[in-house]
Coordinates of C-alpha atoms in Angstrom, one line a residue:
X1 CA -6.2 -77.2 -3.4
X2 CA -9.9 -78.7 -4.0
X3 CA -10.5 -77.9 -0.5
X4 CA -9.8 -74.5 -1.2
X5 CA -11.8 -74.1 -4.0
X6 CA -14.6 -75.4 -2.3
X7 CA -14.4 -72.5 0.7
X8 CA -14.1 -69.7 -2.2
X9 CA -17.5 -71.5 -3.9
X10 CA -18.8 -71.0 0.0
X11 CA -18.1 -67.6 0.0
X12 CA -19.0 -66.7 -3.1
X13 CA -22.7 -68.0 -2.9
X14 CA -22.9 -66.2 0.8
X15 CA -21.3 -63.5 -1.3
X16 CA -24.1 -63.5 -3.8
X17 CA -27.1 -64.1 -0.7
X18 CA -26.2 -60.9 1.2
X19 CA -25.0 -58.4 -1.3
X20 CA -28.4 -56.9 -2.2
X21 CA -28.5 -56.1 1.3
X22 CA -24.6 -54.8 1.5
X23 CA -23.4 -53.5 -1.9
X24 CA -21.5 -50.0 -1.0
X25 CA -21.3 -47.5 -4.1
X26 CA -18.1 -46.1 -3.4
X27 CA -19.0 -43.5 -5.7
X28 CA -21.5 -42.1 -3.0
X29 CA -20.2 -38.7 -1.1
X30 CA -23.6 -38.7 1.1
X31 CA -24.0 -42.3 3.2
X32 CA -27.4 -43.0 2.5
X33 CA -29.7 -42.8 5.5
X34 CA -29.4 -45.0 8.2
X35 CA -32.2 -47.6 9.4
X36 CA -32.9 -50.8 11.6
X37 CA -33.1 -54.7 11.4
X38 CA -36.7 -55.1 10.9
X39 CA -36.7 -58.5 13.0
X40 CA -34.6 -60.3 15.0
X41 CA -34.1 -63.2 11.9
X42 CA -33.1 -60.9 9.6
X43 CA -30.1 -59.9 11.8
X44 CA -29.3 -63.6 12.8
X45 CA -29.1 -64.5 9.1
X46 CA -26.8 -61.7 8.5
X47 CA -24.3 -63.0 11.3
X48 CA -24.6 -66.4 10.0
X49 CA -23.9 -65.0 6.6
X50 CA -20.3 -63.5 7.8
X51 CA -18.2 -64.9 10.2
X52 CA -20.0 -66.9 12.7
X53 CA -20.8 -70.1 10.2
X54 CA -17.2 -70.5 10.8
X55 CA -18.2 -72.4 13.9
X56 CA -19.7 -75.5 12.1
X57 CA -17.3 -75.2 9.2
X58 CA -14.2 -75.3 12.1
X59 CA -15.8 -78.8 14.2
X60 CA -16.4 -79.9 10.7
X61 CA -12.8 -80.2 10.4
X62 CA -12.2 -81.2 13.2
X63 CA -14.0 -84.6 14.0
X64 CA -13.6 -85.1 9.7
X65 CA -9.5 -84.5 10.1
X66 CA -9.2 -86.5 13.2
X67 CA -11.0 -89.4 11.8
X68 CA -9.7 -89.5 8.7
X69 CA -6.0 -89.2 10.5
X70 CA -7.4 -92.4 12.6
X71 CA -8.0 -94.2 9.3
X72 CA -4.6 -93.6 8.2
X73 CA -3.2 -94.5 11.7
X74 CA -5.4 -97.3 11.7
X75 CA -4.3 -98.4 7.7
X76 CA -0.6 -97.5 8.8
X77 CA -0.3 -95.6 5.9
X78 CA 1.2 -92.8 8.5
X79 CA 4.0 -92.8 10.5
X80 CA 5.2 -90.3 13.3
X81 CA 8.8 -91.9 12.0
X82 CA 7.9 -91.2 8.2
X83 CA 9.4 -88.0 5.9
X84 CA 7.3 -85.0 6.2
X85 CA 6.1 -85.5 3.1
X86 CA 3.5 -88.0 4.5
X87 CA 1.3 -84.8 5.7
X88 CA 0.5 -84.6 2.5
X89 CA -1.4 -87.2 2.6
X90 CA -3.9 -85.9 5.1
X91 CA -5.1 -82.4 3.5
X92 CA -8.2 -82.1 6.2
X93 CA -5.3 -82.6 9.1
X94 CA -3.6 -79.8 8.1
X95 CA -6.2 -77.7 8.1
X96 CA -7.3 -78.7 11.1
X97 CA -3.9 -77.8 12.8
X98 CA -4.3 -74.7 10.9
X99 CA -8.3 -73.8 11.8
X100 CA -7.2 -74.4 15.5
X101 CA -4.7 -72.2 15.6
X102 CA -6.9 -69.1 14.9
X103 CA -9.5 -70.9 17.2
X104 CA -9.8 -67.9 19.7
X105 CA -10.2 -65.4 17.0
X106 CA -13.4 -67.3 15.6
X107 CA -14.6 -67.9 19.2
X108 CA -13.9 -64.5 20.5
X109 CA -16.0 -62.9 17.2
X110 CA -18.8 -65.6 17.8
X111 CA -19.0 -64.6 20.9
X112 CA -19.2 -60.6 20.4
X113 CA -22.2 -61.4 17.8
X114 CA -24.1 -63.6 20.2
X115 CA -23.9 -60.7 22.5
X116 CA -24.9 -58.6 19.9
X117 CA -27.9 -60.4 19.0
X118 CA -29.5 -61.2 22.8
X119 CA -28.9 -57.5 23.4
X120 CA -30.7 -56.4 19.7
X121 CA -27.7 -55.0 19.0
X122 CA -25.5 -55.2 15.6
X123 CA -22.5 -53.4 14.4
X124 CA -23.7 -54.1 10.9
X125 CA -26.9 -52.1 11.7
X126 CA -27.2 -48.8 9.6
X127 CA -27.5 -46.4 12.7
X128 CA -25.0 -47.8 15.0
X129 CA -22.3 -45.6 16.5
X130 CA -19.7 -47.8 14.4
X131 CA -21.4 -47.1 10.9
X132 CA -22.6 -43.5 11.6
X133 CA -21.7 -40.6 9.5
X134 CA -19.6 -39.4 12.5
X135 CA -17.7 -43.1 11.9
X136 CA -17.5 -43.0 8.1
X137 CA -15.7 -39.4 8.3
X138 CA -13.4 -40.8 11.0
X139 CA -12.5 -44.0 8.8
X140 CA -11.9 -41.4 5.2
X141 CA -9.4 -40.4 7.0
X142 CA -8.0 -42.9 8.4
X143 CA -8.8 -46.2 6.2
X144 CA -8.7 -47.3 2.4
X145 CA -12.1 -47.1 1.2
X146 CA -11.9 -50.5 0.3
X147 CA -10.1 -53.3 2.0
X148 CA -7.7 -54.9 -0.7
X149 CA -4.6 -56.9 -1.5
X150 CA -2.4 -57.9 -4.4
X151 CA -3.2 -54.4 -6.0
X152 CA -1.3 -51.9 -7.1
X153 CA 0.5 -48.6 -5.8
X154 CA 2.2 -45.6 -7.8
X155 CA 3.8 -42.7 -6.8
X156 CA 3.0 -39.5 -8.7
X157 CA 5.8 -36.4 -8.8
X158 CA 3.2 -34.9 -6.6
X159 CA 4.2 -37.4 -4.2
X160 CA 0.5 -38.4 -3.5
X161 CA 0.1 -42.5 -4.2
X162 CA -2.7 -44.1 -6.5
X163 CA -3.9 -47.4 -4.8
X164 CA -5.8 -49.5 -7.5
X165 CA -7.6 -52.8 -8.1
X166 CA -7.1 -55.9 -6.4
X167 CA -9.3 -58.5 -4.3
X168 CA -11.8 -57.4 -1.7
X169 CA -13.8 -59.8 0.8
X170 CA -16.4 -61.0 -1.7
X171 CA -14.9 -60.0 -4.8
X172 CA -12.0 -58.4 -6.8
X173 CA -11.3 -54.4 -6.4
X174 CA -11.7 -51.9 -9.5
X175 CA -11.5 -49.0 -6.8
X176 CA -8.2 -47.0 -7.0
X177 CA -6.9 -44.6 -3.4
X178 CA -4.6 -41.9 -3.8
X179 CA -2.8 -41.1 -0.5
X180 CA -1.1 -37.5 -0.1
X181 CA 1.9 -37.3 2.3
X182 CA 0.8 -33.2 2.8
X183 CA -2.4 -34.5 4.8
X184 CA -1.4 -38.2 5.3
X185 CA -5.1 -39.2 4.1
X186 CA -6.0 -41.6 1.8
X187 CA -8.9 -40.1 -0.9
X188 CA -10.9 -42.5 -3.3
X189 CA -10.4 -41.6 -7.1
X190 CA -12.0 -42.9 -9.8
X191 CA -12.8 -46.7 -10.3
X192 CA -10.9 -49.1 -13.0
X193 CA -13.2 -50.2 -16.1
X194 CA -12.6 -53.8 -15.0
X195 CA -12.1 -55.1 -11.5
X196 CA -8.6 -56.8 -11.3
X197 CA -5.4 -58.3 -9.1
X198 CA -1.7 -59.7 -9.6
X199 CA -1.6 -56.6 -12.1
X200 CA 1.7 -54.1 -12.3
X201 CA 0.6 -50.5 -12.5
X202 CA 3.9 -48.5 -14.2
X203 CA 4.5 -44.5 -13.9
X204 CA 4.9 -43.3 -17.8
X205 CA 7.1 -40.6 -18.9
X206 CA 3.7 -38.6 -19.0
X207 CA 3.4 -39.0 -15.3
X208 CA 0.0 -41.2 -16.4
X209 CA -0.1 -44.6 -14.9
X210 CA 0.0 -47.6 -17.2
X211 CA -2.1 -50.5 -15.3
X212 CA -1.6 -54.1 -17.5
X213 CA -3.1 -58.0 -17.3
X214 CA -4.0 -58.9 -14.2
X215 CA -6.5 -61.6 -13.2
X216 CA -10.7 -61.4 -12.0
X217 CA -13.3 -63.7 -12.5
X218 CA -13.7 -63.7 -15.9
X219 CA -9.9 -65.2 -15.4
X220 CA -6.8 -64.3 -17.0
X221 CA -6.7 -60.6 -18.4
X222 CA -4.9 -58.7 -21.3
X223 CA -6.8 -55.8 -20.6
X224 CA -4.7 -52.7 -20.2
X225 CA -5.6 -49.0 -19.0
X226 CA -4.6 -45.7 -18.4
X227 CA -4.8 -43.5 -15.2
X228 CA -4.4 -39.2 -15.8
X229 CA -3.8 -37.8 -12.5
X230 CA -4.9 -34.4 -14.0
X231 CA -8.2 -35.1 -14.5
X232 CA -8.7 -38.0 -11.8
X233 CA -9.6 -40.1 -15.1
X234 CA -9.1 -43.8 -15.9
X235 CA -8.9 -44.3 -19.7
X236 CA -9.3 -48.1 -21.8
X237 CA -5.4 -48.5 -23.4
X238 CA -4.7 -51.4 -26.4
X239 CA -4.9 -54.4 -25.0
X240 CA -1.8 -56.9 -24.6
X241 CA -1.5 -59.9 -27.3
X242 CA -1.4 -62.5 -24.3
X243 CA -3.5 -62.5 -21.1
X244 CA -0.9 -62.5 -18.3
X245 CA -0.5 -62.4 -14.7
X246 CA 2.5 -62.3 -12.0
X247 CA 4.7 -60.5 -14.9
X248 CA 6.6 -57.8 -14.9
X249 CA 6.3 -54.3 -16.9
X250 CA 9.4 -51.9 -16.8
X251 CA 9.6 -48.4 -17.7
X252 CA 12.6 -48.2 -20.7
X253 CA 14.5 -45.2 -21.4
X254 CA 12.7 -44.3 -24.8
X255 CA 9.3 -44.0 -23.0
X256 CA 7.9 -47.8 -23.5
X257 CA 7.5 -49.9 -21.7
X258 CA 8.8 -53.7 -21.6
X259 CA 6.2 -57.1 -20.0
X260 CA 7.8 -60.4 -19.6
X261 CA 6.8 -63.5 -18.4
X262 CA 3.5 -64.5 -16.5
X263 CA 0.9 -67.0 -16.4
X264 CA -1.8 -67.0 -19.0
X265 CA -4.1 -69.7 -20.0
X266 CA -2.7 -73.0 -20.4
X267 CA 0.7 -72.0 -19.7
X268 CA 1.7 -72.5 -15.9
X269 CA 4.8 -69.7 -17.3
X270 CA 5.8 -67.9 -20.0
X271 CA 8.6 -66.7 -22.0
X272 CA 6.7 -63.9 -24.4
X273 CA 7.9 -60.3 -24.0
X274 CA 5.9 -57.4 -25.3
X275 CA 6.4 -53.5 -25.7
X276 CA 3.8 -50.7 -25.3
X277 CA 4.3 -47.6 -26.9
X278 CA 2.1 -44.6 -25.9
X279 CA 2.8 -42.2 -28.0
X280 CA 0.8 -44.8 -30.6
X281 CA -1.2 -47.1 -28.0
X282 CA -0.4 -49.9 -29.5
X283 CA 1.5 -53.5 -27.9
X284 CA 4.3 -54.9 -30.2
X285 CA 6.0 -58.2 -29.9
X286 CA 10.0 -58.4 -29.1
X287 CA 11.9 -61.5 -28.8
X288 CA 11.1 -63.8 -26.3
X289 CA 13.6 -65.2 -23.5
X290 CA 15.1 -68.3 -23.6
X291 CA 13.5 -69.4 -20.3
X292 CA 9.7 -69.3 -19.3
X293 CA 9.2 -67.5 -15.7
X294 CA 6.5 -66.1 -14.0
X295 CA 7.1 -64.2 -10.2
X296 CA 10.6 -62.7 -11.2
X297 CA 11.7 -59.3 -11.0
X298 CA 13.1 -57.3 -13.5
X299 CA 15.3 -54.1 -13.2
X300 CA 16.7 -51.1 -15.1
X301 CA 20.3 -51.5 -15.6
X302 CA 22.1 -47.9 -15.6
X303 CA 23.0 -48.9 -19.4
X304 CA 19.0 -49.1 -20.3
X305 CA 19.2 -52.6 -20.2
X306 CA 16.2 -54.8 -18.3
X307 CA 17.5 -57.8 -16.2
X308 CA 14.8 -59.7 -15.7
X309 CA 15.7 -62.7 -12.8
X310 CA 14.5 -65.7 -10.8
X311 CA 11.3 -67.3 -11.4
X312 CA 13.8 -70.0 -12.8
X313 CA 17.5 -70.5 -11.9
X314 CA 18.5 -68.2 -14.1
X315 CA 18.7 -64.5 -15.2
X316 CA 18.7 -62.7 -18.9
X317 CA 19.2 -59.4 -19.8
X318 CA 17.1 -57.5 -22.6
X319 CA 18.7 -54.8 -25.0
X320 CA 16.7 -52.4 -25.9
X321 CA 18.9 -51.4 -29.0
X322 CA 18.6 -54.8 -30.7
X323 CA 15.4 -56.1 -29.4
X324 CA 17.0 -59.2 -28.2
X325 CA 17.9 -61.2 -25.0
X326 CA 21.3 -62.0 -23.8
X327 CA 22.1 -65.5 -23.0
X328 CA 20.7 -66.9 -19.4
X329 CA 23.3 -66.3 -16.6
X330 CA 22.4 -68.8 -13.8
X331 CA 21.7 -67.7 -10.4
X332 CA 23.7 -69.1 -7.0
X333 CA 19.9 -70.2 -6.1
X334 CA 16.9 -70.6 -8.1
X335 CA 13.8 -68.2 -6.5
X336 CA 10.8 -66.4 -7.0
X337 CA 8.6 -64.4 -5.1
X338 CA 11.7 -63.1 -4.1
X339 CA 13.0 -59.0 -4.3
X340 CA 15.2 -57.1 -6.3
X341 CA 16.9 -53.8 -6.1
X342 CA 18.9 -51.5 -8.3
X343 CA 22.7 -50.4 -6.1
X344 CA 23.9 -47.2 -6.9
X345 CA 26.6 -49.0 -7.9
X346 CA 24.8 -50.7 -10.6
X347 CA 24.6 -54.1 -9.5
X348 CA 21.2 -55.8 -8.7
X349 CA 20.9 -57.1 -5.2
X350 CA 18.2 -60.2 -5.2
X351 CA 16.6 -61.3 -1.8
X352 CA 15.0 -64.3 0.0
X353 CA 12.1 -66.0 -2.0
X354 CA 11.0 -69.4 -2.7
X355 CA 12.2 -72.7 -3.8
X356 CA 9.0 -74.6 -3.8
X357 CA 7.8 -76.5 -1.2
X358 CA 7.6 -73.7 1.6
X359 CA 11.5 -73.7 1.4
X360 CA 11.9 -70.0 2.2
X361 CA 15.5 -68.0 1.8
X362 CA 17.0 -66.5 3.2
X363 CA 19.7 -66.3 1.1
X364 CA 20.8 -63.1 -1.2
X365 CA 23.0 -62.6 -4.1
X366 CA 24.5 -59.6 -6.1
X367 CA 24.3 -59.2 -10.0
X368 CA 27.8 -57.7 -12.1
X369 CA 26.7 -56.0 -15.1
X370 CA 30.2 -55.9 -16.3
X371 CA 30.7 -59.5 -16.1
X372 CA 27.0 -60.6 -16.0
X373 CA 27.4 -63.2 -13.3
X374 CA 26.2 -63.5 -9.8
X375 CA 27.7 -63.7 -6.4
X376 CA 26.8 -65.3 -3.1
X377 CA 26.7 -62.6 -0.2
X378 CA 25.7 -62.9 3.3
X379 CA 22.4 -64.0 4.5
X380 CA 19.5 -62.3 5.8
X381 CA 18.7 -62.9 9.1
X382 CA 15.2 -64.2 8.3
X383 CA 14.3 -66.4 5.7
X384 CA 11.1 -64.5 3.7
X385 CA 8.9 -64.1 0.3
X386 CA 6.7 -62.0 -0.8
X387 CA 8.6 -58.9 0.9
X388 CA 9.6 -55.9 -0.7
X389 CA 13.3 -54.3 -1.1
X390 CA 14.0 -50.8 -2.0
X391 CA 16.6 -48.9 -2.2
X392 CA 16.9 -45.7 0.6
X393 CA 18.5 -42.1 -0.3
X394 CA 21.4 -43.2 1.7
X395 CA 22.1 -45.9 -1.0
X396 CA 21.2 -48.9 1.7
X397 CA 18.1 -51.5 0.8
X398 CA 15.7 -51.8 3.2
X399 CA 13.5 -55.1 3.4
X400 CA 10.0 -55.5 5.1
X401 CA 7.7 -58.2 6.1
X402 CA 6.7 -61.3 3.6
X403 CA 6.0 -64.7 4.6
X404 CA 8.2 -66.5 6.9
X405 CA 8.5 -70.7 8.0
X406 CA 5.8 -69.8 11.0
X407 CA 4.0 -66.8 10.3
X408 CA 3.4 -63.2 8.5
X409 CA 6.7 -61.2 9.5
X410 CA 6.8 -57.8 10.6
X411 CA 10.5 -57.7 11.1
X412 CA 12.4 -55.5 8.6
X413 CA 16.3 -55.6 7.7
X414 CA 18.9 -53.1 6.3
X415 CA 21.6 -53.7 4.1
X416 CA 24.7 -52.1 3.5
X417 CA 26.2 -51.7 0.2
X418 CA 30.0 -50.4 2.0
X419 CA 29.8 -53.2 4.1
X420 CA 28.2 -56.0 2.9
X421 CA 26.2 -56.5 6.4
X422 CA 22.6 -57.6 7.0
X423 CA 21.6 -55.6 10.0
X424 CA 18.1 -55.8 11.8
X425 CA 16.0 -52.2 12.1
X426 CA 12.6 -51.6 13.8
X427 CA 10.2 -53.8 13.6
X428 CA 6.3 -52.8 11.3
X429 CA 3.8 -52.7 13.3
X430 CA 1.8 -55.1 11.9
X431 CA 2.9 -58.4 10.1
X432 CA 2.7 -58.4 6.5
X433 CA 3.4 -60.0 2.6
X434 CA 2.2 -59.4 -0.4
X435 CA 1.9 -56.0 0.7
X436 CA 3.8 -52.1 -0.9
X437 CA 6.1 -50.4 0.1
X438 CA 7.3 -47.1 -1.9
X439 CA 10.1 -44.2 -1.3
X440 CA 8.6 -40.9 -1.1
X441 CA 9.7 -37.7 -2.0
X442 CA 11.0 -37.1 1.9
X443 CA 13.0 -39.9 1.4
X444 CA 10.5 -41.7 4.0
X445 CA 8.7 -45.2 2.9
X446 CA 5.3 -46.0 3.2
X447 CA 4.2 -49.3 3.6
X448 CA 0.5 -50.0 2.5
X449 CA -1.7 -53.2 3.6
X450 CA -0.8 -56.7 2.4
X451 CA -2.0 -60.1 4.1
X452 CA -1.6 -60.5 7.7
X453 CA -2.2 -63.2 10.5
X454 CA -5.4 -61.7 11.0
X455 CA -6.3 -61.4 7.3
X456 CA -6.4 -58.9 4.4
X457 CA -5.1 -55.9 5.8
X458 CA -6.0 -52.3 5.4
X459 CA -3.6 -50.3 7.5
X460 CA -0.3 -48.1 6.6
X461 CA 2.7 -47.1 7.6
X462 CA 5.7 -44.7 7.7
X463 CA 9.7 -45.4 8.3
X464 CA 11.9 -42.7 9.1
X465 CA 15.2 -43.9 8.3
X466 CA 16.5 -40.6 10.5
X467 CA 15.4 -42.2 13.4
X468 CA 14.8 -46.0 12.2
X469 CA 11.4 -46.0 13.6
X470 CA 8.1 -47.2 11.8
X471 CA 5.1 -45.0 12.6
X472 CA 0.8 -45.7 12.1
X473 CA 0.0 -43.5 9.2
X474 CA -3.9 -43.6 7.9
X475 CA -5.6 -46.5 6.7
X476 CA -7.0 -47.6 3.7
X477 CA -10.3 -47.7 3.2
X478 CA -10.4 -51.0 1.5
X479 CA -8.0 -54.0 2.8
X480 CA -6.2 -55.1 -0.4
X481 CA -3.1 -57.0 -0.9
X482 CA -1.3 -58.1 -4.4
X483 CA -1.9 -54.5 -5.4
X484 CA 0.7 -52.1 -7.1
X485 CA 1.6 -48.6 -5.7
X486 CA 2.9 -45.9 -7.8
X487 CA 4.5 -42.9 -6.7
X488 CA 3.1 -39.8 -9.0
X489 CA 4.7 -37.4 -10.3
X490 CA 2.7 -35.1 -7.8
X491 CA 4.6 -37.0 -5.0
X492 CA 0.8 -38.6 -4.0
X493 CA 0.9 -42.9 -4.5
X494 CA -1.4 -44.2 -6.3
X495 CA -2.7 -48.0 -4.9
X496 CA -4.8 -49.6 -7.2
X497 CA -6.3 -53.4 -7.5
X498 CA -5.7 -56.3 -5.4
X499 CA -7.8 -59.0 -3.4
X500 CA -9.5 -58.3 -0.2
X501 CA -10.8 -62.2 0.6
X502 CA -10.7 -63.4 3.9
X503 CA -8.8 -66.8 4.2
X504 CA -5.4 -67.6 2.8
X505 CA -6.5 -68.6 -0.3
X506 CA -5.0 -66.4 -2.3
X507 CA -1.2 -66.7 -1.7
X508 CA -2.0 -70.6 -1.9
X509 CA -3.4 -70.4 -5.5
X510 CA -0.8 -68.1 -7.2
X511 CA 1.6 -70.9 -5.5
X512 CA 3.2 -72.8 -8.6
X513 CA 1.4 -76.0 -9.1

């Protein structure tokens, strides 16, 4: 984890060197006028500044990892014969195995710069064909303005979708996208007050977007604020009593709206709940569960109930009426990161998830509100996290992407309710986790960016279930991933928040510890 740590300190000083030079104001409707490198160092020092001090930082861990693994060899304190446990004894190994696995992709860029810079020529200049105005029109309507991930999407009744927040390359994102189905484009909206990721953003009864907690450099966040679609306006709400991040906030019945669990200061999980009312603006407390959990899911029972599950081995279910939790039902597996959807029949179906350790499930189980216990169904065919389950018009749950034993997954599986079968659908067309997906008004889903094998992503897509087929809708114009999307009441999504940082850092720090 130190080592880590020590690559986001990197980036963030390079972050700082070149951001006079590279600050966008996304605010901007006219790109500003565009000019050349004045010298040949000047445009050097901006390659070394982005991708090509890779190169040093990659034979860095390579001769450090191999000697160190010589050492242990040497000091037989490793073993080919010994538990896999014993790799963790090596951290520079591993990500040596890991850096030379992407060793083509930092080669092949290196190489393009180097081109770039005998010829005089840079992508990053301000009147090259790729950064023209020609190019910036092409990418509004194609791209997210900014690239981001764990951020947030909502749907509006308009059926447009408000992208907000989350983490960009060098920093966190207080930008906010709004895509409309109508003219599959994605349109920048107003920015967020504060810059923010692992957020929830929550369509209210008013068809205004409730954004809550989330986390940014000034660390843990129980900031809270309101997006009006009407007026393209975000507006400062109460704040929450506790900083919070990886919780949950659910819409009730009566109009407020119910957080549980997270991580705050101090507290690697918690068991505090809290209910926003926005007819006053103000956060009151409710009774807390009896088990501390942080990357669960919670879900609205048909009875108004919220069963809020995993993140522990165990479920509880919170009654409105009496402001208190039922007692914990435990789970057939313990899991987070894992997904949850509502039946039409009322029962919850949990997916896949995590057990610590990388141990990925594929596993899934089905909740009985009548009797309150869980059952063991069949298995997916893919063990995943960090993938996303929703529920289609023809009552089935479609699952896509998340993070499998190898890689970023792309595949996507159906399952049926009437038959209790997994069955595998149409691959994305990209690999992704930590990423959206929401069910428009059509009955189609969209699918927004996430984290990738090549990174923070920044594309979309479409599935059809009429024909089972995924297509390329537009891109975002900012890569984000641990972002929320919201459908609007306008039928647009709202994606707000998220990171956009280039290395897998991310998914590995809001790992438990």
């Amino acid at each position: 984890m130190n080592h880590f740590k020590i690559k986001q300190n990197i980036l963030s000083v390079v972050s700082s060197f070149t951001s006079s030079a590279f600050k966008i104001d996304s605010n901007n409707v006219v790109p500003p006028e565009r000019k050349q490198w004045t010298n040949p160092i000047e445009l050097f020092l901006t390659l070394v500044a982005f991708d090509a001090f890779l190169i040093p930082y990659t034979l860095m861990l390579i001769f450090i990892g191999a000697l160190v693994f010589y050492l242990e060899l040497t000091l037989e304190q490793f073993t080919c014969a010994g538990p896999l446990a014993v790799w963790n004894v090596n951290p520079l190994l591993r990500e040596t195995l890991a850096t030379l696995s992407q060793i083509d992709i930092i080669s092949m860029r290196s190489i393009v710069y180097l081109y770039y810079l005998i010829n005089k020529i840079c992508i990053f200049r301000y009147d090259n064909v790729f950064n023209g105005v020609e190019s910036d029109q092409l990418n509004t309507r194609t791209r997210m303005a900014t690239a981001r991930h764990v951020h947030a999407a909502t749907l509006f009744n308009s059926s447009e979708v408000l992208a907000t927040a989350g983490y960009g390359y060098t920093d966190y994102l207080a930008s906010s996208e709004i895509y409309d189905p109508s003219t599959s484009q994605w349109n920048p909206t107003a920015r967020m007050a504060r810059a923010r990721t692992a957020h929830t953003g929550t369509l209210l009864q008013s068809g205004k977007v409730l954004v809550t907690g989330g986390v940014a450099n000034t660390g843990y966040m129980s900031s809270c604020e309101i997006y009006d679609p009407l007026t393209g306006q975000w507006n400062t709400a109460a704040s929450m009593a506790i900083p919070r991040i990886s919780h949950t906030a659910t819409l009730l019945n009566s109009g407020q709206v119910l957080v549980t669990g997270g991580i705050t200061f101090g507290a690697p999980a918690l068991n505090n709940s809290e209910i926003y009312d926005p007819s006053t603006d103000k956060w009151n407390p409710t009774s807390s569960m009896a088990t501390a959990r942080t990357s669960h899911t919670a879900t609205l029972l048909k009875s108004d109930k919220v069963l809020v599950a995993g993140g522990a081995a165990s479920s509880e279910v919170y009654d409105p009426s009496t402001g208190q939790w039922n007692p914990p039902t435990s789970m057939a597996t313990a899991r987070y990161y894992h997904a949850a959807a509502l039946l039409r029949s009322g029962k919850v179906l949990a997916t896949g998830g995590d057990v610590g350790s990388a141990n990925y499930l594929a596993s899934s189980e089905l909740y009985h509100p009548s009797t309150g216990q869980w059952d063991t169904i069949r298995n997916m065919a893919t063990a995943r996290k960090l993938h996303t389950a929703i529920l289609l018009r023809s009552g089935k749950v479609l699952v896509t992407g998340g993070v499998g034993s190898s890689d970023f997954l792309a595949s996507c599986e159906i399952y049926d309710p009437s038959t209790g079968q997994w069955n595998n659908i149409t691959s994305m067309t990209a690999g992704r986790a930590a990423h959206t997906t929401t069910l428009l008004n059509s009955g189609k889903v969209l699918a927004t960016a996430g984290y990738g094998g090549t990174g923070i992503l920044d594309s979309s897509e479409i599935y059809d279930p009429s024909t089972g087929k995924w297509n390329p809708a537009a891109s975002l114009a900012t890569s984000r991933t641990y972002h929320t999307a919201t459908l609007l009441n306008s039928g647009k999504v709202l994606v707000t928040g998220g990171e956009k940082l280039g290395s897998h850092m991310t998914i590995i720090h809001l790992k438990k510890e």
